[in-house]
mmCIF file of C-alpha atoms in Angstrom:
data_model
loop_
_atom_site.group_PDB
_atom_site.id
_atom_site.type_symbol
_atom_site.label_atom_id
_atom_site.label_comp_id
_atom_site.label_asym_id
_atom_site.label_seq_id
_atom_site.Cartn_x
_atom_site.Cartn_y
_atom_site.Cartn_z
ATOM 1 C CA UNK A 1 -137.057 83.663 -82.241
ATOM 2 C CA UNK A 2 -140.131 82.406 -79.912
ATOM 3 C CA UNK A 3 -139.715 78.785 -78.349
ATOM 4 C CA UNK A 4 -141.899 76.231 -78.252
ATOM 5 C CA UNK A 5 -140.537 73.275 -76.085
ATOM 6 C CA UNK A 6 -142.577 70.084 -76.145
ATOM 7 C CA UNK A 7 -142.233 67.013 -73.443
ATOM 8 C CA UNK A 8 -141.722 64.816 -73.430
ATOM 9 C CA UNK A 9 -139.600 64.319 -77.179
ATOM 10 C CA UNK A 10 -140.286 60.787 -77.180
ATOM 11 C CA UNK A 11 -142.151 57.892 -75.292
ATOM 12 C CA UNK A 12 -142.702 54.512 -75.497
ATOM 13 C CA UNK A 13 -145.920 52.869 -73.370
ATOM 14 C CA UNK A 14 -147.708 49.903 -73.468
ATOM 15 C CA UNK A 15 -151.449 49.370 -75.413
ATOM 16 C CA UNK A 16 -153.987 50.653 -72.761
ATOM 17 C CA UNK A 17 -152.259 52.755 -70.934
ATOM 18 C CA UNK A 18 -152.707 57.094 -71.079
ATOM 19 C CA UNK A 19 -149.902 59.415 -72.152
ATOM 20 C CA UNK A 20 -149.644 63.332 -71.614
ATOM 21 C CA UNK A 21 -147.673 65.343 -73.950
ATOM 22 C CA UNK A 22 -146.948 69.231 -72.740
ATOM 23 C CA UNK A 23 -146.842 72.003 -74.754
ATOM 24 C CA UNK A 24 -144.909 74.864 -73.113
ATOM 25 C CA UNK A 25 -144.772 78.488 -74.948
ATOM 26 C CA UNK A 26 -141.523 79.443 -73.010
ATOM 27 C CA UNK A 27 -141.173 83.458 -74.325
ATOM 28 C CA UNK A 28 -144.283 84.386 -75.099
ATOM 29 C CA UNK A 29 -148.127 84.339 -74.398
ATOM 30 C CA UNK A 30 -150.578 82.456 -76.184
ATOM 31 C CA UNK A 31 -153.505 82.718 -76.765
ATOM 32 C CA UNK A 32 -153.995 79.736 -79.228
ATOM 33 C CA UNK A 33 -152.449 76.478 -79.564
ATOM 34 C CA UNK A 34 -152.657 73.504 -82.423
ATOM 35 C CA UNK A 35 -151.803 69.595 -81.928
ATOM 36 C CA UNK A 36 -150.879 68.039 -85.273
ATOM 37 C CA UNK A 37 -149.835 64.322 -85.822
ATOM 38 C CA UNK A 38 -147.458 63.158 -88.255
ATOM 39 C CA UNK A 39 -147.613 59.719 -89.601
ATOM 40 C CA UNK A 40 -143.848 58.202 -91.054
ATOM 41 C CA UNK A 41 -143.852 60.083 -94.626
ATOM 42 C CA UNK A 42 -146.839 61.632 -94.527
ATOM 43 C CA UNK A 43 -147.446 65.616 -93.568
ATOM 44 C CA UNK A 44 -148.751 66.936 -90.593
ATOM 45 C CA UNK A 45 -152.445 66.781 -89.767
ATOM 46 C CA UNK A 46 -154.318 69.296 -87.818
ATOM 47 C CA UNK A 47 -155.949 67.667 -84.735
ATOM 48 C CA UNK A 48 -157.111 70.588 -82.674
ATOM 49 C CA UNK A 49 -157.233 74.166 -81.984
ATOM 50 C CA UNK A 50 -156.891 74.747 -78.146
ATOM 51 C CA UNK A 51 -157.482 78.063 -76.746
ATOM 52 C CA UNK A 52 -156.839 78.883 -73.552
ATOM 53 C CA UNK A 53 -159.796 78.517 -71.016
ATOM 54 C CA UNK A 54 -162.438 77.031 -73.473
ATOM 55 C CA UNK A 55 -162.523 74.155 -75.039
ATOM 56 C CA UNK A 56 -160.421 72.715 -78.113
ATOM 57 C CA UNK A 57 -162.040 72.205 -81.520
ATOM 58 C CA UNK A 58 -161.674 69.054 -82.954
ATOM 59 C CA UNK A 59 -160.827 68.503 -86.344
ATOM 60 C CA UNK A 60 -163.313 65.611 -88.456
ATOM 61 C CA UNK A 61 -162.590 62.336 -87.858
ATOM 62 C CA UNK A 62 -160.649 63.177 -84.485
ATOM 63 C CA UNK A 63 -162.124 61.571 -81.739
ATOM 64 C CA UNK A 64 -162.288 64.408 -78.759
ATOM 65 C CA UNK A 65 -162.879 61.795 -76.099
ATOM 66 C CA UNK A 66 -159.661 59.759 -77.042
ATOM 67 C CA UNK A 67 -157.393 63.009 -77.330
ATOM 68 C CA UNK A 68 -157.885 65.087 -74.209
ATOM 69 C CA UNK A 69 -156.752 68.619 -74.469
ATOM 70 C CA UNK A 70 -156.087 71.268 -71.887
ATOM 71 C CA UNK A 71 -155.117 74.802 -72.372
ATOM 72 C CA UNK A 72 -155.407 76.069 -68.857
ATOM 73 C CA UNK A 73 -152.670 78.698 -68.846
ATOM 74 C CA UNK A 74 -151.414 80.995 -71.949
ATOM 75 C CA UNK A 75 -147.909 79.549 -72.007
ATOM 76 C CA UNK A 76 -149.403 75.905 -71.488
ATOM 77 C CA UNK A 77 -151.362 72.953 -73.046
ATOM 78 C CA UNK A 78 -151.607 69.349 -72.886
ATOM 79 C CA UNK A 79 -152.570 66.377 -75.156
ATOM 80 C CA UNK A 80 -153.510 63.493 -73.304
ATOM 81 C CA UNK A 81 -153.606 60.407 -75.733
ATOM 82 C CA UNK A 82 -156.145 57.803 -73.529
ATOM 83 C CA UNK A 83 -156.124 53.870 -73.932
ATOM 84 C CA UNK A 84 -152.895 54.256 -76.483
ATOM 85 C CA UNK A 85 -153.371 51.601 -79.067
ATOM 86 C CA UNK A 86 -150.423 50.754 -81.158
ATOM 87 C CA UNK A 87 -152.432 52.861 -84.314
ATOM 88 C CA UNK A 88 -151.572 55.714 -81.952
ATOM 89 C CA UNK A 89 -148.473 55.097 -82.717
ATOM 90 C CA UNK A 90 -146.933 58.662 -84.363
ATOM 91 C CA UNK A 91 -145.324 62.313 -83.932
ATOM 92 C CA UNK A 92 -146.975 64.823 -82.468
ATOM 93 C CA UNK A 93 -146.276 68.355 -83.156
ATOM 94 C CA UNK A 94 -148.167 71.191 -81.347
ATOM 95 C CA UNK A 95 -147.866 75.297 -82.607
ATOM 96 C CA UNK A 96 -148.592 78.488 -80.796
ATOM 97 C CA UNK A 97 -149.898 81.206 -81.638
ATOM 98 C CA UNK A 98 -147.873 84.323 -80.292
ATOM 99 C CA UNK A 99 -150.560 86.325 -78.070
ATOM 100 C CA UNK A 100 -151.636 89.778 -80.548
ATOM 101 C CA UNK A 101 -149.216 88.703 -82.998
ATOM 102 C CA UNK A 102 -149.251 89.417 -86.432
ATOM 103 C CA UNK A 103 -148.775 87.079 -89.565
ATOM 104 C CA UNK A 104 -146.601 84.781 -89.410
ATOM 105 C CA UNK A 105 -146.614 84.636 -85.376
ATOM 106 C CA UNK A 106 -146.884 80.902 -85.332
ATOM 107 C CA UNK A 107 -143.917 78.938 -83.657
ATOM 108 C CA UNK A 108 -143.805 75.379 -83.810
ATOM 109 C CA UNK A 109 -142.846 72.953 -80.720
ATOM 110 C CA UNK A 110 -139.767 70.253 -81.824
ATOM 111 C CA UNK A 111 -142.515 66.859 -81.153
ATOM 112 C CA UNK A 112 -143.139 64.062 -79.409
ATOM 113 C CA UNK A 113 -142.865 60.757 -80.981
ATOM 114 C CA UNK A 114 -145.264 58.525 -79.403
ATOM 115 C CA UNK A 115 -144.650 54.431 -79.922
ATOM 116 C CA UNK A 116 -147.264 52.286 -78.164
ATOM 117 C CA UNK A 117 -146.131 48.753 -77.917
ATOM 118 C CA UNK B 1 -157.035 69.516 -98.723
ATOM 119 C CA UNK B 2 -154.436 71.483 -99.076
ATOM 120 C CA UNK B 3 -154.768 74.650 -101.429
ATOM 121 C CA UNK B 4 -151.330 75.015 -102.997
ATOM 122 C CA UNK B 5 -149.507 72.189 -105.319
ATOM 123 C CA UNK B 6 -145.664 71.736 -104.753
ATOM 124 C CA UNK B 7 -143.494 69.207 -107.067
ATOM 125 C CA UNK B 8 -142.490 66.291 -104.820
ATOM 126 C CA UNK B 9 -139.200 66.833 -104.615
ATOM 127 C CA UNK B 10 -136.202 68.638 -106.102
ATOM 128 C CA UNK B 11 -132.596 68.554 -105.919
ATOM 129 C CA UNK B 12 -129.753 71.457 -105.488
ATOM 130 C CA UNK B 13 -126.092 71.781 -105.473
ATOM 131 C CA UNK B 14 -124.682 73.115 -102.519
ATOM 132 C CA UNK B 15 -123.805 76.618 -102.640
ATOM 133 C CA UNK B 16 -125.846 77.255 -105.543
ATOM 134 C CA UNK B 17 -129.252 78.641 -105.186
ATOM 135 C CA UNK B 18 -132.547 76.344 -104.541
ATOM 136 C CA UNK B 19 -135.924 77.848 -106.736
ATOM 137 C CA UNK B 20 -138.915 75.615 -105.028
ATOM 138 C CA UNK B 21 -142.337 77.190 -106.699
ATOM 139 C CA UNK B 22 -145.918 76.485 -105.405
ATOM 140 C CA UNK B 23 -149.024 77.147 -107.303
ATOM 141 C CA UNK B 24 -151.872 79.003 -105.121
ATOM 142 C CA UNK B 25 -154.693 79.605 -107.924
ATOM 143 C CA UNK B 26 -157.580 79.900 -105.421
ATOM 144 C CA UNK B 27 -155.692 82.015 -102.937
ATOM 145 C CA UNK B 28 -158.109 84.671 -101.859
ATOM 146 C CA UNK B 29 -157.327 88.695 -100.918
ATOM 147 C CA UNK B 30 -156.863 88.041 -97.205
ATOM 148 C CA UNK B 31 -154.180 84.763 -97.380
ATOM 149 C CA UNK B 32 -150.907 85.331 -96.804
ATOM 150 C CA UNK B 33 -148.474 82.699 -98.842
ATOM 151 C CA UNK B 34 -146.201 80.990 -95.818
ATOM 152 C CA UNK B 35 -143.380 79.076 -96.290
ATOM 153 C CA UNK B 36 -142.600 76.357 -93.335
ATOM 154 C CA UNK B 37 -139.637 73.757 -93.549
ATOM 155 C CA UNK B 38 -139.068 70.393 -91.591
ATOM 156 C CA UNK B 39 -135.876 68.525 -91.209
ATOM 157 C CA UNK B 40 -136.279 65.143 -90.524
ATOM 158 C CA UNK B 41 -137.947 64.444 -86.952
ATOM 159 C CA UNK B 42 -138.103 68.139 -86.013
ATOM 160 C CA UNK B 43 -141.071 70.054 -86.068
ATOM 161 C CA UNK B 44 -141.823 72.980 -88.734
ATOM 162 C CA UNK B 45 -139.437 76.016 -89.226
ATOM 163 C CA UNK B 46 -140.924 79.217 -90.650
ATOM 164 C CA UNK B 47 -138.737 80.890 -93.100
ATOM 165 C CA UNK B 48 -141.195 83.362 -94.659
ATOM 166 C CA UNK B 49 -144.595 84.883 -95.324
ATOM 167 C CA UNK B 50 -145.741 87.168 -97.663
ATOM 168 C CA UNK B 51 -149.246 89.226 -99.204
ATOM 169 C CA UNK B 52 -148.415 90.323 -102.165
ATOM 170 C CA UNK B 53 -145.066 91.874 -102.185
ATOM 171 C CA UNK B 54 -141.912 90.382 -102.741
ATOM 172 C CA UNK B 55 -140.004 89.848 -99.357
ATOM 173 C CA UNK B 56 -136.820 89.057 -98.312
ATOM 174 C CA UNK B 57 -135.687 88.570 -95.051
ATOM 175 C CA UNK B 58 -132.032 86.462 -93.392
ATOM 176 C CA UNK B 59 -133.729 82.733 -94.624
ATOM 177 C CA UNK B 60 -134.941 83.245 -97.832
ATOM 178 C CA UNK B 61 -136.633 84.959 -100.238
ATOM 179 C CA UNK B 62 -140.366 85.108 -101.343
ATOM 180 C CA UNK B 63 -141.279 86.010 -105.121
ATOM 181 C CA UNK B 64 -145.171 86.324 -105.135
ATOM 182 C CA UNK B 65 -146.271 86.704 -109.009
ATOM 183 C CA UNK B 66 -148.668 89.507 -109.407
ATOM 184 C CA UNK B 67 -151.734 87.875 -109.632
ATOM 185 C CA UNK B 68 -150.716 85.624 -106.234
ATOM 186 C CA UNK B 69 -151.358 82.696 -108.003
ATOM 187 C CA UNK B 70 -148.243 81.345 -107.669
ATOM 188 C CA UNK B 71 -145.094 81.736 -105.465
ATOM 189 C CA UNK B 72 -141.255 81.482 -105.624
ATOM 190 C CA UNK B 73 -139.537 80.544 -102.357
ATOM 191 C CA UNK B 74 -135.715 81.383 -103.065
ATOM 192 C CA UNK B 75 -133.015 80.114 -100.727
ATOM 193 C CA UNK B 76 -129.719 82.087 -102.306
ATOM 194 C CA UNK B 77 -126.647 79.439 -101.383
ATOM 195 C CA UNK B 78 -128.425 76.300 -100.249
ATOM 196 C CA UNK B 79 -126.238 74.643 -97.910
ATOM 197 C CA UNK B 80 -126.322 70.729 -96.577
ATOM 198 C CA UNK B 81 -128.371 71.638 -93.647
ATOM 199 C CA UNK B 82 -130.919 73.134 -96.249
ATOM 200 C CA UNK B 83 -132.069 69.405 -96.897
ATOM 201 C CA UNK B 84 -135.905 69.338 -95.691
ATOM 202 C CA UNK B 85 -139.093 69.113 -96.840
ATOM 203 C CA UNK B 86 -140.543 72.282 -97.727
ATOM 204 C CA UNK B 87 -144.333 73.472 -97.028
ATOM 205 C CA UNK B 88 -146.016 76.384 -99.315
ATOM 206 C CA UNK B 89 -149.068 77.090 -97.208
ATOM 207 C CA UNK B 90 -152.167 79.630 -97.862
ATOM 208 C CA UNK B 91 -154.036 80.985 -95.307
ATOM 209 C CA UNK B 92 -156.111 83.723 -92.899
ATOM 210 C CA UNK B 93 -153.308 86.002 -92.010
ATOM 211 C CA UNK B 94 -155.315 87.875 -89.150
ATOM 212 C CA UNK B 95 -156.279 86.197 -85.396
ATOM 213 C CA UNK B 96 -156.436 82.573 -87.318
ATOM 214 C CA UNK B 97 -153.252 80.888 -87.291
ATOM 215 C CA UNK B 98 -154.991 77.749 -88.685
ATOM 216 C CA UNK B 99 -152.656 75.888 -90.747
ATOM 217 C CA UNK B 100 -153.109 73.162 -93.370
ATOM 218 C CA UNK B 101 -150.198 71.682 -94.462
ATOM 219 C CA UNK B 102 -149.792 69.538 -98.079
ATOM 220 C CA UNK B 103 -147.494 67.075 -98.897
ATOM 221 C CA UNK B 104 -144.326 70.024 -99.368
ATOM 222 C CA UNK B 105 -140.977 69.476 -101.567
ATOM 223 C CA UNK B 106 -138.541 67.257 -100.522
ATOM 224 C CA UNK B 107 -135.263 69.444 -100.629
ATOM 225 C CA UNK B 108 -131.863 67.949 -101.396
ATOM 226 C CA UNK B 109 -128.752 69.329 -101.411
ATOM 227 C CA UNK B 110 -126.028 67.575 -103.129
ATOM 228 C CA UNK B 111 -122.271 67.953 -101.988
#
């Protein structure tokens, strides 16, 4: 099947400091991408829809500002999580959407756990 | 919210075969039922998606009752690795991909 690869799987920064998190469609084109966080037994959340060469939608209660995205290519986008508090603190899971695919043309990326000291 | 209801959790013996339903009364003409899984720190899996017919495919198994209110997702010999939480999800099946995920069914399978 279609692979999403996400980097990095894991980081730990300190409280203030930015972190990017790719999300790399490595097979296939797309045209649409969604970030997702996943607190510790909880289910995923939709963040944002990114498409590629607009700008991302932001779910409500998501602040835009704090979570950059960036979907400047079709097999590429990035969350950028700015002045990382340790509330940031979680996994984050980004999807794409398989360019003119049909149902069930969603692949998911393996996530990034985040830990901000 | 999300716009199916799974049971928390259910258990399975290995090698025998895992029933997990969802319920999907609002689901309109145009959703497709999916079925996602996720093992423990991965991200989802797709198994399966279906409209209205029953479909079957190397994962699993997908019983949709005929008024699509509910759903069946059938995994015929669960094995160890089956263990997951799994995620009944309704939605758009054209150009939105937009998925909201509920809490799922915790998955185990017992030796």
């Amino acid at each position: 099947g279609a692979v999403v690869s996400q980097h990095p799987s894991w980081v730990i920064c300190k409280s203030g400091t930015s972190v990017k998190i790719e999300c790399r469609s490595l097979d296939f084109q797309a045209t649409t991408m969604f970030w997702y966080r996943q607190f510790p037994k909880q289910s995923l959340m939709l963040m944002a829809t990114s498409n590629e060469g607009s700008k991302a939608t932001y779910e409500q209660g998501v602040e835009k500002d704090k979570f950059l995205i960036n979907h400047a290519s079709l097999t590429l986008s990035t969350l950028t999580v700015t002045s990382a508090h340790p509330e940031d603190s979680s996994f984050y899971i980004c999807s794409a959407a398989r360019l003119a695919g049909g149902p069930g043309e969603l692949f998911f990326g393996e996530g990034s756990r985040l830990t901000v000291l | 919210d999300a716009k199916t209801t799974q049971p928390p959790s259910m258990d399975c013996a290995e090698g025998r075969a895992a029933n997990l339903p969802c319920n999907h009364s609002t689901i309109s003409g145009n959703e497709y039922v999916y079925w996602y899984r996720q093992i423990h720190s991965q991200g989802p899996q797709y198994i399966i998606h279906g409209l209205k017919n029953n479909e079957t495919n190397e994962m699993a198994s997908l019983i949709i009752t005929e008024d699509r209110k509910s759903s069946t997702l059938i995994l015929p010999h669960a094995t160890l690795r089956d263990t997951a939480v799994y995620y009944c999800i309704s939605a758009d099946g054209g150009s939105n991909y937009k998925l909201t995920f509920g809490k799922g069914t915790l998955l185990t399978v017992n030796p």
